Coordinates of N, CA and C and ligand atoms in Angstrom, one line a residue:
M1 N 146.2 99.8 104.2 CA 146.1 99.0 103.0 C 146.7 99.9 101.8
V2 N 146.4 99.4 100.6 CA 147.0 100.1 99.4 C 146.4 101.4 99.2
K3 N 147.2 102.4 99.1 CA 146.6 103.7 98.8 C 146.8 103.9 97.2
N4 N 146.1 104.8 96.6 CA 146.2 105.1 95.2 C 146.1 103.9 94.3
G5 N 145.3 103.0 94.6 CA 145.0 101.9 93.6 C 145.9 100.7 93.8
A6 N 146.0 99.9 92.8 CA 146.8 98.6 92.8 C 148.3 98.9 93.0
P7 N 148.9 97.9 93.7 CA 150.4 98.0 93.8 C 151.0 98.0 92.4
K8 N 152.2 98.7 92.4 CA 152.9 98.9 91.1 C 153.8 97.7 90.7
V9 N 154.1 96.9 91.6 CA 155.0 95.7 91.3 C 154.2 94.4 91.5
I10 N 154.2 93.6 90.5 CA 153.6 92.3 90.5 C 154.7 91.3 90.5
A11 N 154.8 90.4 91.6 CA 155.8 89.4 91.6 C 155.2 88.1 91.1
N12 N 155.7 87.7 89.9 CA 155.1 86.4 89.4 C 156.1 85.3 89.6
W13 N 155.9 84.5 90.6 CA 156.8 83.5 91.0 C 156.7 82.3 90.0
K14 N 155.8 82.2 89.2 CA 155.6 81.1 88.3 C 155.6 79.8 89.1
M15 N 156.2 78.7 88.6 CA 156.3 77.5 89.3 C 157.6 77.4 90.1
N16 N 157.8 78.4 90.9 CA 159.0 78.5 91.7 C 158.7 78.9 93.1
G17 N 159.6 78.7 94.0 CA 159.5 79.2 95.4 C 159.2 78.1 96.4
T18 N 159.5 78.4 97.6 CA 159.3 77.4 98.7 C 158.7 78.2 99.9
L19 N 158.3 77.4 100.9 CA 157.8 78.1 102.1 C 158.9 78.9 102.8
D20 N 160.1 78.4 102.7 CA 161.2 79.1 103.3 C 161.5 80.4 102.6
L21 N 161.5 80.3 101.3 CA 161.7 81.6 100.5 C 160.7 82.6 100.8
L22 N 159.4 82.2 100.9 CA 158.3 83.1 101.2 C 158.5 83.7 102.5
S23 N 158.9 82.9 103.5 CA 159.0 83.5 104.9 C 160.2 84.5 104.9
T24 N 161.3 84.2 104.3 CA 162.4 85.1 104.2 C 162.0 86.4 103.5
M25 N 161.3 86.3 102.4 CA 160.9 87.4 101.6 C 160.0 88.3 102.4
V26 N 159.0 87.7 103.1 CA 158.0 88.5 103.9 C 158.8 89.3 105.0
D27 N 159.7 88.6 105.6 CA 160.5 89.3 106.7 C 161.3 90.5 106.1
D28 N 161.9 90.2 105.0 CA 162.8 91.3 104.4 C 161.9 92.5 104.0
L29 N 160.8 92.2 103.4 CA 159.9 93.3 102.9 C 159.3 94.1 104.1
S30 N 158.9 93.3 105.1 CA 158.3 94.0 106.3 C 159.3 94.9 106.9
S31 N 160.6 94.4 107.0 CA 161.6 95.3 107.7 C 161.8 96.6 106.9
E32 N 161.5 96.5 105.6 CA 161.7 97.7 104.8 C 160.3 98.5 104.6
N33 N 159.3 97.9 105.3 CA 158.0 98.5 105.2 C 157.4 98.6 103.8
L34 N 157.8 97.6 103.0 CA 157.3 97.5 101.6 C 156.3 96.4 101.3
D35 N 155.9 95.8 102.4 CA 155.0 94.6 102.2 C 153.7 94.9 101.4
H36 N 153.2 96.1 101.5 CA 152.0 96.4 100.8 C 152.1 96.9 99.4
N37 N 153.4 96.9 98.9 CA 153.7 97.5 97.6 C 153.8 96.5 96.5
I38 N 153.5 95.3 96.8 CA 153.7 94.2 95.8 C 152.5 93.3 95.8
I39 N 152.2 92.8 94.6 CA 151.2 91.7 94.5 C 151.9 90.4 94.3
F40 N 151.8 89.5 95.3 CA 152.6 88.3 95.2 C 151.7 87.2 94.5
C41 N 152.1 87.0 93.3 CA 151.4 85.9 92.5 C 152.1 84.6 92.7
L42 N 151.7 83.9 93.7 CA 152.4 82.7 94.1 C 151.8 81.4 93.5
P43 N 152.5 80.3 93.5 CA 151.8 79.0 93.1 C 150.7 78.7 94.1
F44 N 149.7 78.0 93.7 CA 148.5 77.8 94.5 C 148.8 77.3 96.0
P45 N 149.7 76.3 96.2 CA 149.8 75.9 97.6 C 150.4 77.0 98.5
L46 N 151.3 77.8 97.9 CA 151.9 78.9 98.7 C 150.8 80.0 98.9
L47 N 149.9 80.1 98.0 CA 148.8 81.1 98.3 C 148.0 80.7 99.5
G48 N 147.6 79.4 99.6 CA 146.8 79.0 100.7 C 147.6 79.2 102.0
Y49 N 148.9 78.9 102.0 CA 149.8 79.0 103.1 C 149.9 80.5 103.5
A50 N 150.1 81.3 102.5 CA 150.3 82.8 102.8 C 149.0 83.4 103.4
F51 N 147.9 82.9 102.9 CA 146.6 83.5 103.4 C 146.5 83.2 104.9
V52 N 146.9 82.0 105.3 CA 146.7 81.6 106.7 C 147.8 82.3 107.5
K53 N 149.0 82.4 107.0 CA 150.1 82.9 107.8 C 150.4 84.4 107.8
Y54 N 150.2 85.0 106.6 CA 150.7 86.4 106.5 C 149.5 87.3 106.1
S55 N 149.1 88.2 107.1 CA 148.0 89.1 106.7 C 148.6 90.4 106.1
N56 N 149.9 90.5 106.1 CA 150.5 91.8 105.7 C 150.9 91.8 104.2
I57 N 150.7 90.8 103.4 CA 151.1 90.9 102.0 C 149.8 90.7 101.1
I58 N 149.9 91.3 99.9 CA 148.8 91.3 99.0 C 149.1 90.1 98.0
L59 N 148.0 89.3 97.9 CA 148.2 88.1 97.1 C 147.5 88.2 95.8
G60 N 148.1 87.5 94.8 CA 147.4 87.4 93.5 C 147.6 86.0 93.0
A61 N 146.7 85.6 92.0 CA 146.8 84.2 91.5 C 147.5 84.4 90.1
Q62 N 148.0 83.3 89.6 CA 148.7 83.3 88.3 C 147.7 82.8 87.2
D63 N 146.5 82.4 87.6 CA 145.5 81.9 86.7 C 144.2 81.5 87.5
C64 N 143.1 81.4 86.8 CA 141.9 80.8 87.4 C 141.1 80.2 86.3
H65 N 140.2 79.3 86.7 CA 139.4 78.6 85.6 C 138.3 79.6 85.1
E66 N 137.8 79.3 83.9 CA 136.7 80.1 83.3 C 135.4 79.8 83.9
Q67 N 135.2 78.5 84.4 CA 134.0 78.1 85.0 C 134.0 78.3 86.5
E68 N 132.8 78.4 87.1 CA 132.6 78.7 88.5 C 133.1 77.5 89.3
H69 N 132.7 76.3 88.9 CA 133.0 75.0 89.6 C 132.7 73.9 88.7
G70 N 133.0 72.7 89.1 CA 132.7 71.5 88.3 C 133.7 70.5 88.2
A71 N 133.5 69.5 87.3 CA 134.4 68.4 87.1 C 135.6 68.8 86.2
F72 N 136.5 69.6 86.8 CA 137.7 70.0 86.1 C 139.0 69.7 86.9
T73 N 139.4 68.5 86.8 CA 140.4 68.0 87.7 C 141.7 68.8 87.5
G74 N 142.3 69.2 88.6 CA 143.5 69.9 88.6 C 143.4 71.4 88.5
C75 N 142.1 71.9 88.3 CA 141.9 73.3 88.1 C 141.5 74.0 89.4
T76 N 141.6 75.4 89.4 CA 141.2 76.2 90.6 C 140.3 77.3 90.1
S77 N 139.2 77.5 90.9 CA 138.2 78.5 90.5 C 138.4 79.8 91.2
A78 N 137.9 80.8 90.5 CA 138.0 82.2 91.1 C 137.3 82.2 92.5
Q79 N 136.2 81.5 92.6 CA 135.5 81.5 93.9 C 136.4 81.0 95.0
M80 N 137.1 79.9 94.7 CA 138.0 79.4 95.8 C 139.1 80.4 96.1
L81 N 139.6 81.1 95.1 CA 140.7 82.1 95.4 C 140.1 83.2 96.2
N82 N 138.9 83.6 95.9 CA 138.2 84.7 96.6 C 138.1 84.4 98.1
E83 N 137.9 83.1 98.4 CA 137.8 82.7 99.8 C 139.1 82.9 100.5
L84 N 140.2 83.0 99.8 CA 141.5 83.2 100.4 C 141.8 84.7 100.4
N85 N 140.8 85.5 100.1 CA 141.0 87.0 100.1 C 141.9 87.5 99.0
I86 N 141.9 86.8 97.9 CA 142.8 87.2 96.8 C 141.9 88.0 95.9
R87 N 142.5 89.1 95.4 CA 141.7 90.1 94.6 C 142.3 90.3 93.2
Y88 N 143.5 89.8 93.0 CA 144.2 90.0 91.7 C 144.5 88.7 91.1
V89 N 144.3 88.7 89.8 CA 144.7 87.4 89.0 C 145.3 87.8 87.7
V90 N 146.4 87.2 87.4 CA 147.1 87.4 86.1 C 146.5 86.4 85.2
L91 N 146.0 86.8 84.0 CA 145.4 85.9 83.1 C 146.1 86.0 81.7
G92 N 146.2 84.8 81.0 CA 146.7 84.8 79.7 C 148.2 85.1 79.6
H93 N 148.9 84.7 80.6 CA 150.4 84.8 80.5 C 150.9 84.0 79.3
S94 N 151.9 84.5 78.6 CA 152.3 83.8 77.4 C 152.7 82.3 77.7
E95 N 153.2 82.0 78.9 CA 153.5 80.6 79.2 C 152.3 79.8 79.2
R96 N 151.2 80.3 79.6 CA 149.9 79.6 79.6 C 149.3 79.5 78.2
R97 N 149.5 80.6 77.4 CA 149.1 80.5 76.0 C 149.8 79.4 75.3
L98 N 151.2 79.3 75.6 CA 152.0 78.4 74.9 C 151.8 76.9 75.4
H99 N 151.8 76.8 76.7 CA 151.8 75.4 77.2 C 150.4 74.9 77.5
C100 N 149.4 75.7 77.6 CA 148.1 75.3 78.0 C 147.1 75.7 76.9
N101 N 147.6 76.1 75.7 CA 146.8 76.5 74.6 C 145.7 77.5 74.9
E102 N 146.0 78.5 75.7 CA 145.0 79.5 76.0 C 144.9 80.5 74.9
T103 N 143.7 80.8 74.6 CA 143.4 81.7 73.5 C 142.7 83.0 74.0
N104 N 142.7 84.0 73.2 CA 142.0 85.3 73.6 C 140.6 85.1 74.1
P105 N 139.7 84.4 73.3 CA 138.4 84.2 73.8 C 138.3 83.5 75.2
L106 N 139.2 82.5 75.4 CA 139.2 81.8 76.7 C 139.6 82.7 77.8
I107 N 140.7 83.5 77.5 CA 141.2 84.4 78.5 C 140.2 85.5 78.9
K108 N 139.4 85.9 77.9 CA 138.4 86.9 78.1 C 137.3 86.3 79.0
Q109 N 136.9 85.0 78.8 CA 135.9 84.4 79.6 C 136.4 84.2 81.0
K110 N 137.7 83.9 81.2 CA 138.3 83.8 82.5 C 138.2 85.2 83.2
A111 N 138.5 86.3 82.5 CA 138.4 87.6 83.1 C 137.0 87.9 83.6
I112 N 136.0 87.5 82.8 CA 134.6 87.8 83.2 C 134.3 87.0 84.4
T113 N 134.7 85.7 84.5 CA 134.4 84.9 85.7 C 135.1 85.5 86.9
A114 N 136.4 85.9 86.6 CA 137.2 86.4 87.7 C 136.5 87.7 88.3
F115 N 136.1 88.6 87.4 CA 135.5 89.8 87.8 C 134.2 89.5 88.6
Q116 N 133.4 88.6 88.1 CA 132.2 88.2 88.8 C 132.4 87.7 90.2
N117 N 133.6 87.2 90.5 CA 134.0 86.7 91.8 C 134.9 87.7 92.6
G118 N 134.8 88.9 92.2 CA 135.5 90.0 93.0 C 136.9 90.3 92.6
F119 N 137.4 89.9 91.5 CA 138.8 90.1 91.1 C 139.0 91.3 90.2
F120 N 140.3 91.7 90.3 CA 140.8 92.7 89.3 C 141.7 91.9 88.4
P121 N 141.3 91.6 87.1 CA 142.1 90.8 86.3 C 143.2 91.6 85.6
I122 N 144.4 91.0 85.5 CA 145.5 91.6 84.8 C 145.8 90.7 83.6
L123 N 145.5 91.3 82.4 CA 145.5 90.5 81.2 C 146.8 90.7 80.4
C124 N 147.5 89.6 80.1 CA 148.8 89.7 79.5 C 148.7 89.6 78.0
V125 N 149.5 90.5 77.4 CA 149.6 90.6 75.9 C 151.1 90.7 75.6
G126 N 151.4 90.5 74.3 CA 152.8 90.7 73.9 C 153.1 89.9 72.6
E127 N 154.0 90.5 71.9 CA 154.4 89.9 70.5 C 155.6 89.0 70.6
S128 N 155.7 88.2 69.6 CA 156.8 87.3 69.4 C 158.0 88.1 68.8
L129 N 159.2 87.5 68.8 CA 160.4 88.2 68.3 C 160.2 88.4 66.8
D130 N 159.5 87.5 66.1 CA 159.3 87.6 64.7 C 158.5 88.9 64.4
V131 N 157.4 89.0 65.2 CA 156.5 90.2 65.0 C 157.3 91.5 65.3
Y132 N 158.1 91.4 66.4 CA 158.9 92.6 66.8 C 159.8 93.0 65.6
N133 N 160.5 92.0 65.1 CA 161.5 92.2 64.1 C 160.9 92.8 62.8
K134 N 159.6 92.5 62.6 CA 158.9 93.1 61.4 C 158.4 94.5 61.7
G135 N 158.6 94.9 63.0 CA 158.1 96.3 63.3 C 156.6 96.3 63.5
D136 N 156.0 95.2 63.8 CA 154.5 95.1 64.0 C 154.0 95.0 65.4
S137 N 154.9 95.3 66.4 CA 154.5 95.1 67.8 C 153.2 95.8 68.1
T138 N 153.1 97.1 67.8 CA 151.9 97.9 68.2 C 150.6 97.3 67.6
S139 N 150.6 97.0 66.3 CA 149.4 96.5 65.7 C 149.0 95.1 66.3
F140 N 150.0 94.3 66.5 CA 149.8 93.0 67.1 C 149.1 93.1 68.5
V141 N 149.8 94.0 69.3 CA 149.2 94.1 70.7 C 147.8 94.8 70.6
A142 N 147.7 95.7 69.7 CA 146.3 96.4 69.6 C 145.3 95.3 69.3
N143 N 145.6 94.4 68.4 CA 144.6 93.3 68.1 C 144.3 92.5 69.3
Q144 N 145.4 92.1 70.0 CA 145.2 91.3 71.2 C 144.3 92.0 72.2
V145 N 144.6 93.3 72.5 CA 143.8 94.0 73.5 C 142.3 94.1 73.0
K146 N 142.1 94.4 71.7 CA 140.7 94.5 71.3 C 140.0 93.2 71.5
E147 N 140.7 92.1 71.1 CA 140.0 90.8 71.2 C 139.7 90.4 72.7
L148 N 140.6 90.8 73.6 CA 140.5 90.5 75.0 C 139.4 91.4 75.7
T149 N 139.3 92.6 75.2 CA 138.6 93.6 76.1 C 137.3 94.1 75.5
S150 N 137.0 93.8 74.2 CA 135.8 94.4 73.6 C 134.6 94.1 74.5
D151 N 133.8 95.1 74.8 CA 132.6 95.0 75.6 C 132.8 94.7 77.1
L152 N 134.1 94.7 77.5 CA 134.3 94.5 79.0 C 133.9 95.8 79.7
D153 N 133.1 95.8 80.6 CA 132.6 97.0 81.3 C 133.0 97.0 82.7
F154 N 134.2 96.4 83.0 CA 134.6 96.4 84.4 C 136.1 96.7 84.5
P155 N 136.7 97.0 85.6 CA 138.1 97.4 85.7 C 139.0 96.2 85.5
Y156 N 140.1 96.4 84.7 CA 141.1 95.4 84.5 C 142.4 96.2 84.2
A157 N 143.5 95.4 84.2 CA 144.8 96.0 83.7 C 145.3 95.2 82.6
I158 N 146.2 95.8 81.8 CA 146.9 95.1 80.8 C 148.4 95.0 81.2
A159 N 149.0 93.8 81.0 CA 150.4 93.6 81.2 C 151.0 93.4 79.9
Y160 N 151.9 94.3 79.4 CA 152.5 94.1 78.1 C 153.9 93.4 78.4
E161 N 153.9 92.2 77.8 CA 155.1 91.4 78.0 C 155.6 90.8 76.7
P162 N 156.5 91.5 76.0 CA 157.0 90.9 74.8 C 157.6 89.5 75.0
L163 N 157.1 88.5 74.3 CA 157.5 87.1 74.6 C 159.0 86.9 74.6
W164 N 159.7 87.6 73.7 CA 161.1 87.5 73.5 C 161.9 88.1 74.6
S165 N 161.3 88.9 75.4 CA 162.0 89.6 76.5 C 161.8 88.8 77.8
I166 N 160.8 87.9 77.9 CA 160.6 87.2 79.2 C 161.8 86.2 79.4
G167 N 162.4 86.4 80.5 CA 163.5 85.5 81.0 C 164.8 85.6 80.1
S168 N 164.9 86.5 79.2 CA 166.0 86.6 78.2 C 167.1 87.6 78.6
G169 N 166.7 88.5 79.5 CA 167.7 89.6 79.8 C 167.7 90.7 78.7
I170 N 166.8 90.5 77.7 CA 166.8 91.5 76.6 C 165.5 92.3 76.6
L171 N 165.6 93.6 76.6 CA 164.3 94.4 76.6 C 164.1 95.2 75.4
P172 N 162.9 95.6 75.1 CA 162.7 96.6 74.0 C 163.3 97.9 74.4
K173 N 163.5 98.8 73.5 CA 163.9 100.2 73.9 C 162.8 100.8 74.6
M174 N 163.1 101.8 75.5 CA 162.1 102.4 76.3 C 161.0 103.1 75.4
H175 N 161.5 103.7 74.3 CA 160.5 104.4 73.5 C 159.5 103.4 72.8
E176 N 160.0 102.2 72.6 CA 159.2 101.1 72.0 C 158.1 100.7 73.1
I177 N 158.5 100.6 74.3 CA 157.5 100.3 75.4 C 156.5 101.4 75.4
V178 N 156.9 102.6 75.3 CA 156.0 103.8 75.4 C 155.0 103.7 74.2
E179 N 155.5 103.3 73.0 CA 154.6 103.3 71.8 C 153.5 102.2 72.1
V180 N 153.9 101.1 72.7 CA 152.9 100.1 72.9 C 151.9 100.6 74.0
I181 N 152.4 101.2 75.0 CA 151.5 101.7 76.1 C 150.5 102.7 75.4
N182 N 151.0 103.6 74.6 CA 150.1 104.6 73.9 C 149.0 103.9 73.1
C183 N 149.4 102.8 72.4 CA 148.5 102.2 71.5 C 147.4 101.4 72.4
V184 N 147.8 100.9 73.5 CA 146.9 100.3 74.5 C 145.9 101.4 75.0
H185 N 146.4 102.5 75.3 CA 145.6 103.6 75.8 C 144.6 104.2 74.8
E186 N 145.0 104.1 73.5 CA 144.1 104.5 72.5 C 142.8 103.6 72.5
I187 N 143.0 102.4 72.8 CA 141.9 101.4 72.8 C 141.1 101.5 74.2
A188 N 141.9 101.6 75.2 CA 141.3 101.5 76.6 C 142.0 102.7 77.4
P189 N 141.5 103.9 77.3 CA 142.2 105.1 77.8 C 142.6 105.1 79.2
D190 N 141.7 104.6 80.1 CA 142.0 104.8 81.6 C 142.6 103.6 82.3
I191 N 143.0 102.6 81.5 CA 143.4 101.4 82.2 C 144.9 101.4 82.6
K192 N 145.2 100.7 83.6 CA 146.6 100.6 84.1 C 147.4 99.6 83.1
V193 N 148.6 100.1 82.7 CA 149.4 99.2 81.9 C 150.7 98.9 82.7
Y194 N 151.0 97.6 82.8 CA 152.2 97.1 83.4 C 153.1 96.6 82.3
Y195 N 154.4 96.7 82.5 CA 155.4 96.1 81.6 C 156.0 94.9 82.3
G196 N 156.2 93.8 81.5 CA 156.9 92.6 82.0 C 157.9 92.1 81.0
G197 N 159.0 91.6 81.5 CA 160.0 91.0 80.6 C 161.4 91.5 81.1
S198 N 162.1 90.6 81.8 CA 163.5 90.9 82.2 C 163.7 92.1 83.0
V199 N 162.6 92.5 83.8 CA 162.8 93.6 84.7 C 163.7 93.2 85.9
N200 N 164.6 94.1 86.2 CA 165.5 93.9 87.4 C 165.9 95.2 88.0
S201 N 166.7 95.1 89.0 CA 167.1 96.3 89.8 C 167.9 97.3 88.9
A202 N 168.6 96.7 87.9 CA 169.4 97.6 87.0 C 168.6 98.4 86.0
N203 N 167.5 97.9 85.6 CA 166.7 98.6 84.6 C 165.4 99.2 85.1
A204 N 165.1 98.9 86.4 CA 163.8 99.4 86.9 C 163.6 100.9 86.9
F205 N 164.6 101.6 87.2 CA 164.5 103.1 87.2 C 164.2 103.6 85.8
D206 N 164.8 103.1 84.8 CA 164.5 103.6 83.4 C 163.1 103.2 83.0
I207 N 162.7 101.9 83.4 CA 161.4 101.5 83.0 C 160.3 102.3 83.7
A208 N 160.6 102.7 85.0 CA 159.6 103.4 85.8 C 159.4 104.8 85.1
H209 N 160.4 105.3 84.3 CA 160.2 106.6 83.7 C 159.4 106.5 82.4
C210 N 159.0 105.3 81.9 CA 158.2 105.2 80.7 C 156.9 105.9 80.9
K211 N 156.6 106.9 80.0 CA 155.4 107.7 80.2 C 154.2 106.8 80.0
G212 N 153.2 106.9 80.9 CA 152.0 106.2 80.8 C 152.0 104.8 81.5
L213 N 153.2 104.4 81.8 CA 153.3 103.1 82.5 C 152.9 103.1 83.9
Y214 N 152.1 102.1 84.3 CA 151.7 102.1 85.7 C 152.6 101.3 86.6
G215 N 153.1 100.1 86.1 CA 153.9 99.3 87.0 C 154.6 98.2 86.2
V216 N 155.2 97.2 87.0 CA 155.9 96.2 86.3 C 155.5 94.8 86.8
L217 N 155.6 93.8 85.9 CA 155.3 92.4 86.3 C 156.7 91.7 86.2
V218 N 157.1 91.2 87.4 CA 158.5 90.7 87.5 C 158.5 89.2 87.7
G219 N 159.3 88.5 86.9 CA 159.4 87.1 87.1 C 160.6 86.7 87.9
G220 N 161.7 86.4 87.2 CA 162.9 85.9 87.8 C 163.4 86.8 89.0
A221 N 163.5 88.1 88.8 CA 164.0 89.0 89.8 C 163.1 89.0 91.1
S222 N 161.9 88.6 90.9 CA 161.0 88.6 92.1 C 161.2 87.5 93.1
L223 N 162.2 86.6 92.8 CA 162.5 85.5 93.7 C 163.7 85.9 94.6
K224 N 164.2 87.2 94.4 CA 165.3 87.6 95.3 C 164.8 88.9 96.0
S225 N 164.9 88.9 97.3 CA 164.4 90.0 98.1 C 165.1 91.3 97.7
D226 N 166.4 91.3 97.6 CA 167.1 92.6 97.3 C 166.7 93.1 96.0
E227 N 166.5 92.3 95.0 CA 166.1 92.7 93.6 C 164.7 93.4 93.7
L228 N 163.8 92.6 94.4 CA 162.4 93.1 94.5 C 162.3 94.4 95.2
I229 N 163.1 94.5 96.3 CA 163.1 95.8 97.1 C 163.6 96.9 96.2
S230 N 164.7 96.7 95.5 CA 165.2 97.8 94.6 C 164.2 98.2 93.6
I231 N 163.5 97.2 93.0 CA 162.5 97.5 92.0 C 161.3 98.4 92.6
V232 N 160.8 98.0 93.7 CA 159.8 98.7 94.4 C 160.2 100.1 94.7
K233 N 161.5 100.3 95.2 CA 162.0 101.6 95.5 C 162.1 102.5 94.3
A234 N 162.5 101.9 93.2 CA 162.7 102.7 91.9 C 161.3 103.2 91.5
F235 N 160.3 102.4 91.6 CA 158.9 102.9 91.2 C 158.4 103.9 92.2
D236 N 158.7 103.7 93.5 CA 158.3 104.7 94.5 C 158.9 106.0 94.3
Q237 N 160.2 106.0 94.0 CA 161.0 107.2 93.8 C 160.4 108.0 92.6
V238 N 160.2 107.3 91.5 CA 159.8 108.0 90.3 C 158.3 108.5 90.5
T239 N 157.5 107.7 91.2 CA 156.1 108.1 91.4 C 156.1 109.4 92.3
Q240 N 156.9 109.4 93.3 CA 156.9 110.5 94.2 C 157.4 111.8 93.5
H241 N 158.5 111.6 92.7 CA 159.0 112.7 92.0 C 158.0 113.3 91.0
S242 N 157.3 112.4 90.3 CA 156.4 112.9 89.3 C 155.1 113.5 89.9
S243 N 154.8 113.2 91.2 CA 153.6 113.8 91.8 C 153.9 115.1 92.5
N244 N 155.2 115.4 92.6 CA 155.6 116.7 93.2 C 155.3 117.9 92.3
Ligands
PGA1 P1 161.0 87.7 83.7 O1 159.4 87.1 83.6 O2 160.9 88.9 84.6 O3 161.7 86.5 84.4 O4 161.4 88.0 82.4 C1 158.4 88.0 83.5 C2 157.1 87.2 83.4 O5 157.0 86.3 82.6 O6 156.1 87.6 84.0

C-alpha cells in the first residue's frame, strides 16, 4: 500500500471518463508499477465500478454530502463512499463553489462529516484572476483556509488551485505558488499542500520543486495515461532526490 502518507498525485476526472478509459489507464499504470501513486477521483458510477473491478488503485471522491443520509435526491453520502473503501475526498472545488453555490461553512461541514466517516478531506482554495492581478492572492487564500479549517482537529490537506489557472494552460510563477504554500503553512503548519491548475508533463518537474509543496491535483492531463505517468515520475524523481 501507500508508503509515506497520501499519494502525491490526485487525478480529478471531473465529469469525464468512460469504463474503457479507466481500464486502459489501470493497465498502463500497472505495467509501470505506478498504480499506488495516484488518487483517482472518478465520477460516482466509475467509483462503484472501480471498487468492484480494481483492487490495485486508490480511489477518491470529488464531493460528498454534508449530512449522513436522508431525503437529498441526487446526492451521495460519505458513508456510502466509505463502503466502497474510499478514503479520500476532494471538497470545495471551485467548480462546485461556482455551479453548486458551495460556501466555506458548507465545505467545512462536509469535511467534518467526511472525517467522521473515515475520510482524509482535501479542501480546495484559490483566488480569482481579479484578486491575483491586485496582488492579493496570499491574503485571499489565507482567509479561505482560516474559514475552512478553524477548530478542525483532524488531518486534512489543502489544494491550492488558482481559479484562473484551472484548464487555461496558464500558471502562476513558481515563487508565487511557494508564497501561497508558505502562507497556508503559517496557519496550518503540518498539513499537506497540493497545487492544481494546468499541471501537465511539461511543467510537473518545475512544480515538484516548489518548496513545501506535497503534490498536485491534475484535471485535464489526468485523462491521458502518458501525461499522468510523466507527472507521477517527475514527483517521484524530485522526492527521491530531496530525500537523499
Ligand atoms: P486542470 O484542472 O488540471 O485541467 O487545470 C485542475 C482541477 O480543476 O482540479
